[in-house]
Amino acid sequence: MAVNGVAGTGASVAPDDLVELGRIVSAYGVRGWVKVQPHSSQSEVLRAAPVWWLAAPVAPAAASSGGSGFRRDSLRSFSVVQSRRQGSTVVAELEGVSDRDIAEALRSHVVLVSRQYFPAAKRGEYYWVDLIGCSVFGTDPDSPDRRALIGTVQEVLDNGAHALLRVIRQHAGADGELTPVLDSKGRPVDLLVPFVAVHVPKVDIAARRIDTDWPIDF
């Protein structure tokens, strides 16, 4: 099997728990190393994993319509010979990628890692992938002592100082079903919540719930 003429190595069947962690932005050096831009500051996951899965990206329009950002039928595994941090990026030598031309052929490919290789998170720290999909509750303007649903975490961003939760606003109908809050043009409303201890007193990953003091109508 090959990606753009590059033979894949390592495992032959993609596991079901793959998590997208970054994209290859360029070749690095002349010996076939690749440079990866991680999606978050937690690049240690990339460096800890012995196997990376690479996949060709899909067109932005296809991804925005609800599909994934990569072609699953193009997934190929590569054993990681060595890797290290390089500024805000990670550079790595992959088995079977032996020169710069081959590495350049992998530019823009998505990098995924099996969840089994994630190091245990430190106390008070969380992986962004675990935060996505959690329900976020904030301060109810009509009753400051209680929490009310803000919405669901769609994305985790990094502004350099701390993480930001991009929350899609939602409200619960009479039947309990959640529906998005729309603006005057029919577009989903979102807001950014600083993911810092002063604003986020409780995170319950098992319950998929994040409690904040952020006002719902901010």
mmCIF file of C-alpha atoms in Angstrom:
data_model
loop_
_atom_site.group_PDB
_atom_site.id
_atom_site.type_symbol
_atom_site.label_atom_id
_atom_site.label_comp_id
_atom_site.label_asym_id
_atom_site.label_seq_id
_atom_site.Cartn_x
_atom_site.Cartn_y
_atom_site.Cartn_z
ATOM 1 C CA MET A 1 0.000 0.000 0.000
ATOM 2 C CA ALA A 2 1.210 3.519 -0.700
ATOM 3 C CA VAL A 3 0.405 7.192 -0.232
ATOM 4 C CA ASN A 4 1.470 9.240 -3.253
ATOM 5 C CA GLY A 5 3.992 6.518 -3.991
ATOM 6 C CA VAL A 6 5.182 6.222 -0.383
ATOM 7 C CA ALA A 7 4.996 2.765 1.134
ATOM 8 C CA GLY A 8 3.250 2.583 4.496
ATOM 9 C CA THR A 9 4.773 0.586 7.342
ATOM 10 C CA GLY A 10 3.637 -0.501 10.794
ATOM 11 C CA ALA A 11 0.078 -1.735 11.408
ATOM 12 C CA SER A 12 -2.092 -2.654 8.430
ATOM 13 C CA VAL A 13 -5.591 -2.078 9.851
ATOM 14 C CA ALA A 14 -6.553 1.351 11.164
ATOM 15 C CA PRO A 15 -7.872 1.250 14.746
ATOM 16 C CA ASP A 16 -11.230 2.808 15.572
ATOM 17 C CA ASP A 17 -9.784 5.200 18.163
ATOM 18 C CA LEU A 18 -7.663 7.379 15.871
ATOM 19 C CA VAL A 19 -7.456 11.062 16.860
ATOM 20 C CA GLU A 20 -6.352 13.757 14.440
ATOM 21 C CA LEU A 21 -3.461 15.651 16.044
ATOM 22 C CA GLY A 22 -1.918 17.741 13.266
ATOM 23 C CA ARG A 23 -0.867 18.121 9.650
ATOM 24 C CA ILE A 24 2.427 17.754 7.815
ATOM 25 C CA VAL A 25 3.444 21.237 6.693
ATOM 26 C CA SER A 26 6.723 20.438 4.921
ATOM 27 C CA ALA A 27 9.748 18.223 4.650
ATOM 28 C CA TYR A 28 12.493 18.879 7.194
ATOM 29 C CA GLY A 29 16.135 18.616 6.177
ATOM 30 C CA VAL A 30 17.432 16.453 3.354
ATOM 31 C CA ARG A 31 17.074 12.993 4.904
ATOM 32 C CA GLY A 32 13.310 12.580 4.623
ATOM 33 C CA TRP A 33 12.115 13.976 7.938
ATOM 34 C CA VAL A 34 8.693 15.624 8.048
ATOM 35 C CA LYS A 35 7.555 18.719 9.949
ATOM 36 C CA VAL A 36 4.147 18.588 11.636
ATOM 37 C CA GLN A 37 2.061 21.463 12.948
ATOM 38 C CA PRO A 38 0.088 20.081 15.924
ATOM 39 C CA HIS A 39 -3.534 21.134 16.346
ATOM 40 C CA SER A 40 -2.880 21.965 19.998
ATOM 41 C CA SER A 41 -0.005 22.668 22.334
ATOM 42 C CA GLN A 42 -0.028 19.033 23.503
ATOM 43 C CA SER A 43 2.632 17.904 21.060
ATOM 44 C CA GLU A 44 3.936 15.335 23.543
ATOM 45 C CA VAL A 45 1.256 12.944 22.296
ATOM 46 C CA LEU A 46 2.778 12.995 18.816
ATOM 47 C CA ARG A 47 6.238 12.462 20.233
ATOM 48 C CA ALA A 48 5.120 9.597 22.475
ATOM 49 C CA ALA A 49 3.348 7.567 19.780
ATOM 50 C CA PRO A 50 5.409 4.823 18.065
ATOM 51 C CA VAL A 51 3.047 4.749 15.061
ATOM 52 C CA TRP A 52 1.469 7.599 13.098
ATOM 53 C CA TRP A 53 -1.392 7.177 10.676
ATOM 54 C CA LEU A 54 -1.300 9.546 7.700
ATOM 55 C CA ALA A 55 -4.231 10.357 5.437
ATOM 56 C CA ALA A 56 -4.773 12.599 2.441
ATOM 57 C CA PRO A 57 -6.859 15.686 3.286
ATOM 58 C CA VAL A 58 -10.265 16.337 1.778
ATOM 59 C CA ALA A 59 -11.414 19.586 0.200
ATOM 60 C CA PRO A 60 -12.533 22.205 2.765
ATOM 61 C CA ALA A 61 -16.075 22.181 1.358
ATOM 62 C CA ALA A 62 -16.393 18.436 1.966
ATOM 63 C CA ALA A 63 -15.097 18.746 5.518
ATOM 64 C CA SER A 64 -17.419 21.642 6.353
ATOM 65 C CA SER A 65 -20.439 19.676 5.128
ATOM 66 C CA GLY A 66 -20.074 17.275 8.019
ATOM 67 C CA GLY A 67 -17.405 14.854 6.822
ATOM 68 C CA SER A 68 -14.014 14.325 8.387
ATOM 69 C CA GLY A 69 -11.030 16.390 7.342
ATOM 70 C CA PHE A 70 -9.280 13.415 5.756
ATOM 71 C CA ARG A 71 -9.905 10.500 3.425
ATOM 72 C CA ARG A 72 -10.208 7.418 5.594
ATOM 73 C CA ASP A 73 -9.636 5.160 2.597
ATOM 74 C CA SER A 74 -6.164 6.695 2.241
ATOM 75 C CA LEU A 75 -5.029 5.929 5.801
ATOM 76 C CA ARG A 76 -1.557 4.405 6.020
ATOM 77 C CA SER A 77 0.564 3.713 9.100
ATOM 78 C CA PHE A 78 4.194 4.699 9.564
ATOM 79 C CA SER A 79 6.478 3.641 12.393
ATOM 80 C CA VAL A 80 8.136 6.648 14.033
ATOM 81 C CA VAL A 81 11.910 6.122 14.125
ATOM 82 C CA GLN A 82 12.537 9.305 16.105
ATOM 83 C CA SER A 83 10.887 12.649 16.722
ATOM 84 C CA ARG A 84 11.507 15.866 18.592
ATOM 85 C CA ARG A 85 10.004 19.279 19.219
ATOM 86 C CA GLN A 86 11.116 22.069 16.872
ATOM 87 C CA GLY A 87 9.690 25.343 18.144
ATOM 88 C CA SER A 88 5.913 25.077 17.905
ATOM 89 C CA THR A 89 6.173 22.098 15.531
ATOM 90 C CA VAL A 90 7.252 18.454 15.751
ATOM 91 C CA VAL A 91 9.792 16.985 13.347
ATOM 92 C CA ALA A 92 10.063 13.258 12.814
ATOM 93 C CA GLU A 93 11.805 10.499 10.904
ATOM 94 C CA LEU A 94 9.294 7.960 9.602
ATOM 95 C CA GLU A 95 10.201 4.443 8.519
ATOM 96 C CA GLY A 96 10.040 4.165 4.733
ATOM 97 C CA VAL A 97 10.381 7.919 4.142
ATOM 98 C CA SER A 98 14.017 8.053 3.110
ATOM 99 C CA ASP A 99 14.546 11.350 1.281
ATOM 100 C CA ARG A 100 13.235 14.898 1.001
ATOM 101 C CA ASP A 101 11.208 14.281 -2.172
ATOM 102 C CA ILE A 102 9.246 11.484 -0.502
ATOM 103 C CA ALA A 103 8.691 13.663 2.569
ATOM 104 C CA GLU A 104 7.449 16.550 0.393
ATOM 105 C CA ALA A 105 4.899 14.181 -1.173
ATOM 106 C CA LEU A 106 3.317 13.914 2.280
ATOM 107 C CA ARG A 107 2.799 17.663 2.648
ATOM 108 C CA SER A 108 -0.727 18.529 3.927
ATOM 109 C CA HIS A 109 -1.400 14.957 5.036
ATOM 110 C CA VAL A 110 -3.332 14.622 8.282
ATOM 111 C CA VAL A 111 -1.516 12.950 11.196
ATOM 112 C CA LEU A 112 -3.571 10.691 13.461
ATOM 113 C CA VAL A 113 -2.613 8.682 16.530
ATOM 114 C CA SER A 114 -4.372 5.861 18.364
ATOM 115 C CA ARG A 115 -5.784 6.946 21.706
ATOM 116 C CA GLN A 116 -3.939 4.067 23.376
ATOM 117 C CA TYR A 117 -0.701 6.047 23.002
ATOM 118 C CA PHE A 118 -1.915 9.143 24.837
ATOM 119 C CA PRO A 119 0.096 9.598 28.065
ATOM 120 C CA ALA A 120 -2.050 9.921 31.174
ATOM 121 C CA ALA A 121 -3.072 13.560 31.620
ATOM 122 C CA LYS A 122 -1.686 15.303 34.693
ATOM 123 C CA ARG A 123 -4.019 16.318 37.495
ATOM 124 C CA GLY A 124 -6.040 19.338 36.423
ATOM 125 C CA GLU A 125 -5.056 18.937 32.765
ATOM 126 C CA TYR A 126 -7.216 17.626 29.925
ATOM 127 C CA TYR A 127 -6.746 16.587 26.338
ATOM 128 C CA TRP A 128 -8.582 18.826 23.892
ATOM 129 C CA VAL A 129 -10.151 15.776 22.254
ATOM 130 C CA ASP A 130 -11.847 14.939 25.581
ATOM 131 C CA LEU A 131 -13.278 18.454 25.892
ATOM 132 C CA ILE A 132 -14.856 18.485 22.434
ATOM 133 C CA GLY A 133 -18.495 17.440 22.658
ATOM 134 C CA CYS A 134 -18.839 18.271 26.356
ATOM 135 C CA SER A 135 -21.871 20.287 27.466
ATOM 136 C CA VAL A 136 -20.925 23.668 28.917
ATOM 137 C CA PHE A 137 -22.978 25.272 31.677
ATOM 138 C CA GLY A 138 -22.682 28.914 32.666
ATOM 139 C CA THR A 139 -24.268 31.495 34.945
ATOM 140 C CA ASP A 140 -28.014 31.921 34.490
ATOM 141 C CA PRO A 141 -28.705 35.690 34.279
ATOM 142 C CA ASP A 142 -32.113 35.152 35.924
ATOM 143 C CA SER A 143 -30.657 33.125 38.774
ATOM 144 C CA PRO A 144 -26.894 33.687 39.352
ATOM 145 C CA ASP A 145 -26.711 30.833 41.857
ATOM 146 C CA ARG A 146 -27.628 28.163 39.295
ATOM 147 C CA ARG A 147 -26.021 26.875 36.123
ATOM 148 C CA ALA A 148 -27.778 26.845 32.782
ATOM 149 C CA LEU A 149 -26.767 25.242 29.511
ATOM 150 C CA ILE A 150 -24.643 27.379 27.202
ATOM 151 C CA GLY A 151 -24.020 24.755 24.550
ATOM 152 C CA THR A 152 -21.515 22.175 23.345
ATOM 153 C CA VAL A 153 -17.764 22.483 22.839
ATOM 154 C CA GLN A 154 -17.104 22.439 19.106
ATOM 155 C CA GLU A 155 -13.411 23.266 19.119
ATOM 156 C CA VAL A 156 -10.516 24.077 21.442
ATOM 157 C CA LEU A 157 -8.301 27.002 20.424
ATOM 158 C CA ASP A 158 -5.014 28.268 21.812
ATOM 159 C CA ASN A 159 -4.429 32.025 21.988
ATOM 160 C CA GLY A 160 -0.893 31.649 23.310
ATOM 161 C CA ALA A 161 -1.781 32.468 26.919
ATOM 162 C CA HIS A 162 -4.433 29.800 27.513
ATOM 163 C CA ALA A 163 -6.966 27.586 25.792
ATOM 164 C CA LEU A 164 -10.344 28.847 24.592
ATOM 165 C CA LEU A 165 -13.449 26.711 24.263
ATOM 166 C CA ARG A 166 -15.487 27.532 21.160
ATOM 167 C CA VAL A 167 -18.989 26.690 22.291
ATOM 168 C CA ILE A 168 -21.947 26.339 19.918
ATOM 169 C CA ARG A 169 -24.940 27.877 21.695
ATOM 170 C CA GLN A 170 -27.838 25.484 22.271
ATOM 171 C CA HIS A 171 -31.122 25.385 24.131
ATOM 172 C CA ALA A 172 -33.238 22.473 25.278
ATOM 173 C CA GLY A 173 -36.745 22.098 23.927
ATOM 174 C CA ALA A 174 -39.767 20.884 25.884
ATOM 175 C CA ASP A 175 -38.841 17.322 24.961
ATOM 176 C CA GLY A 176 -35.275 17.843 26.187
ATOM 177 C CA GLU A 177 -33.792 17.735 22.701
ATOM 178 C CA LEU A 178 -30.970 20.220 22.121
ATOM 179 C CA THR A 179 -31.187 22.590 19.178
ATOM 180 C CA PRO A 180 -28.685 25.265 18.094
ATOM 181 C CA VAL A 181 -29.321 28.940 18.778
ATOM 182 C CA LEU A 182 -29.388 30.798 15.445
ATOM 183 C CA ASP A 183 -28.666 34.425 14.635
ATOM 184 C CA SER A 184 -30.839 36.678 12.451
ATOM 185 C CA LYS A 185 -29.302 35.129 9.325
ATOM 186 C CA GLY A 186 -29.973 31.562 10.433
ATOM 187 C CA ARG A 187 -26.371 30.816 11.388
ATOM 188 C CA PRO A 188 -25.405 28.949 14.587
ATOM 189 C CA VAL A 189 -24.281 31.287 17.360
ATOM 190 C CA ASP A 190 -21.039 30.509 19.135
ATOM 191 C CA LEU A 191 -18.963 32.080 21.869
ATOM 192 C CA LEU A 192 -15.465 31.696 23.301
ATOM 193 C CA VAL A 193 -14.999 30.674 26.933
ATOM 194 C CA PRO A 194 -11.512 30.963 28.497
ATOM 195 C CA PHE A 195 -10.467 27.526 29.724
ATOM 196 C CA VAL A 196 -8.749 28.706 32.898
ATOM 197 C CA ALA A 197 -9.362 27.709 36.499
ATOM 198 C CA VAL A 198 -10.741 31.100 37.514
ATOM 199 C CA HIS A 199 -13.627 30.674 35.047
ATOM 200 C CA VAL A 200 -13.921 26.869 34.958
ATOM 201 C CA PRO A 201 -14.343 25.484 38.470
ATOM 202 C CA LYS A 202 -15.338 21.949 37.454
ATOM 203 C CA VAL A 203 -14.696 19.562 34.570
ATOM 204 C CA ASP A 204 -16.309 16.116 34.593
ATOM 205 C CA ILE A 205 -15.064 14.198 31.555
ATOM 206 C CA ALA A 206 -17.017 11.066 32.504
ATOM 207 C CA ALA A 207 -20.262 13.048 32.604
ATOM 208 C CA ARG A 208 -19.227 15.087 29.523
ATOM 209 C CA ARG A 209 -19.922 18.305 31.461
ATOM 210 C CA ILE A 210 -17.989 21.545 32.042
ATOM 211 C CA ASP A 211 -19.189 24.083 34.634
ATOM 212 C CA THR A 212 -18.126 27.707 34.194
ATOM 213 C CA ASP A 213 -18.970 31.103 35.651
ATOM 214 C CA TRP A 214 -19.285 32.513 32.131
ATOM 215 C CA PRO A 215 -22.566 34.372 31.578
ATOM 216 C CA ILE A 216 -24.879 32.772 29.042
ATOM 217 C CA ASP A 217 -25.695 36.124 27.429
ATOM 218 C CA PHE A 218 -22.075 37.328 27.218
#
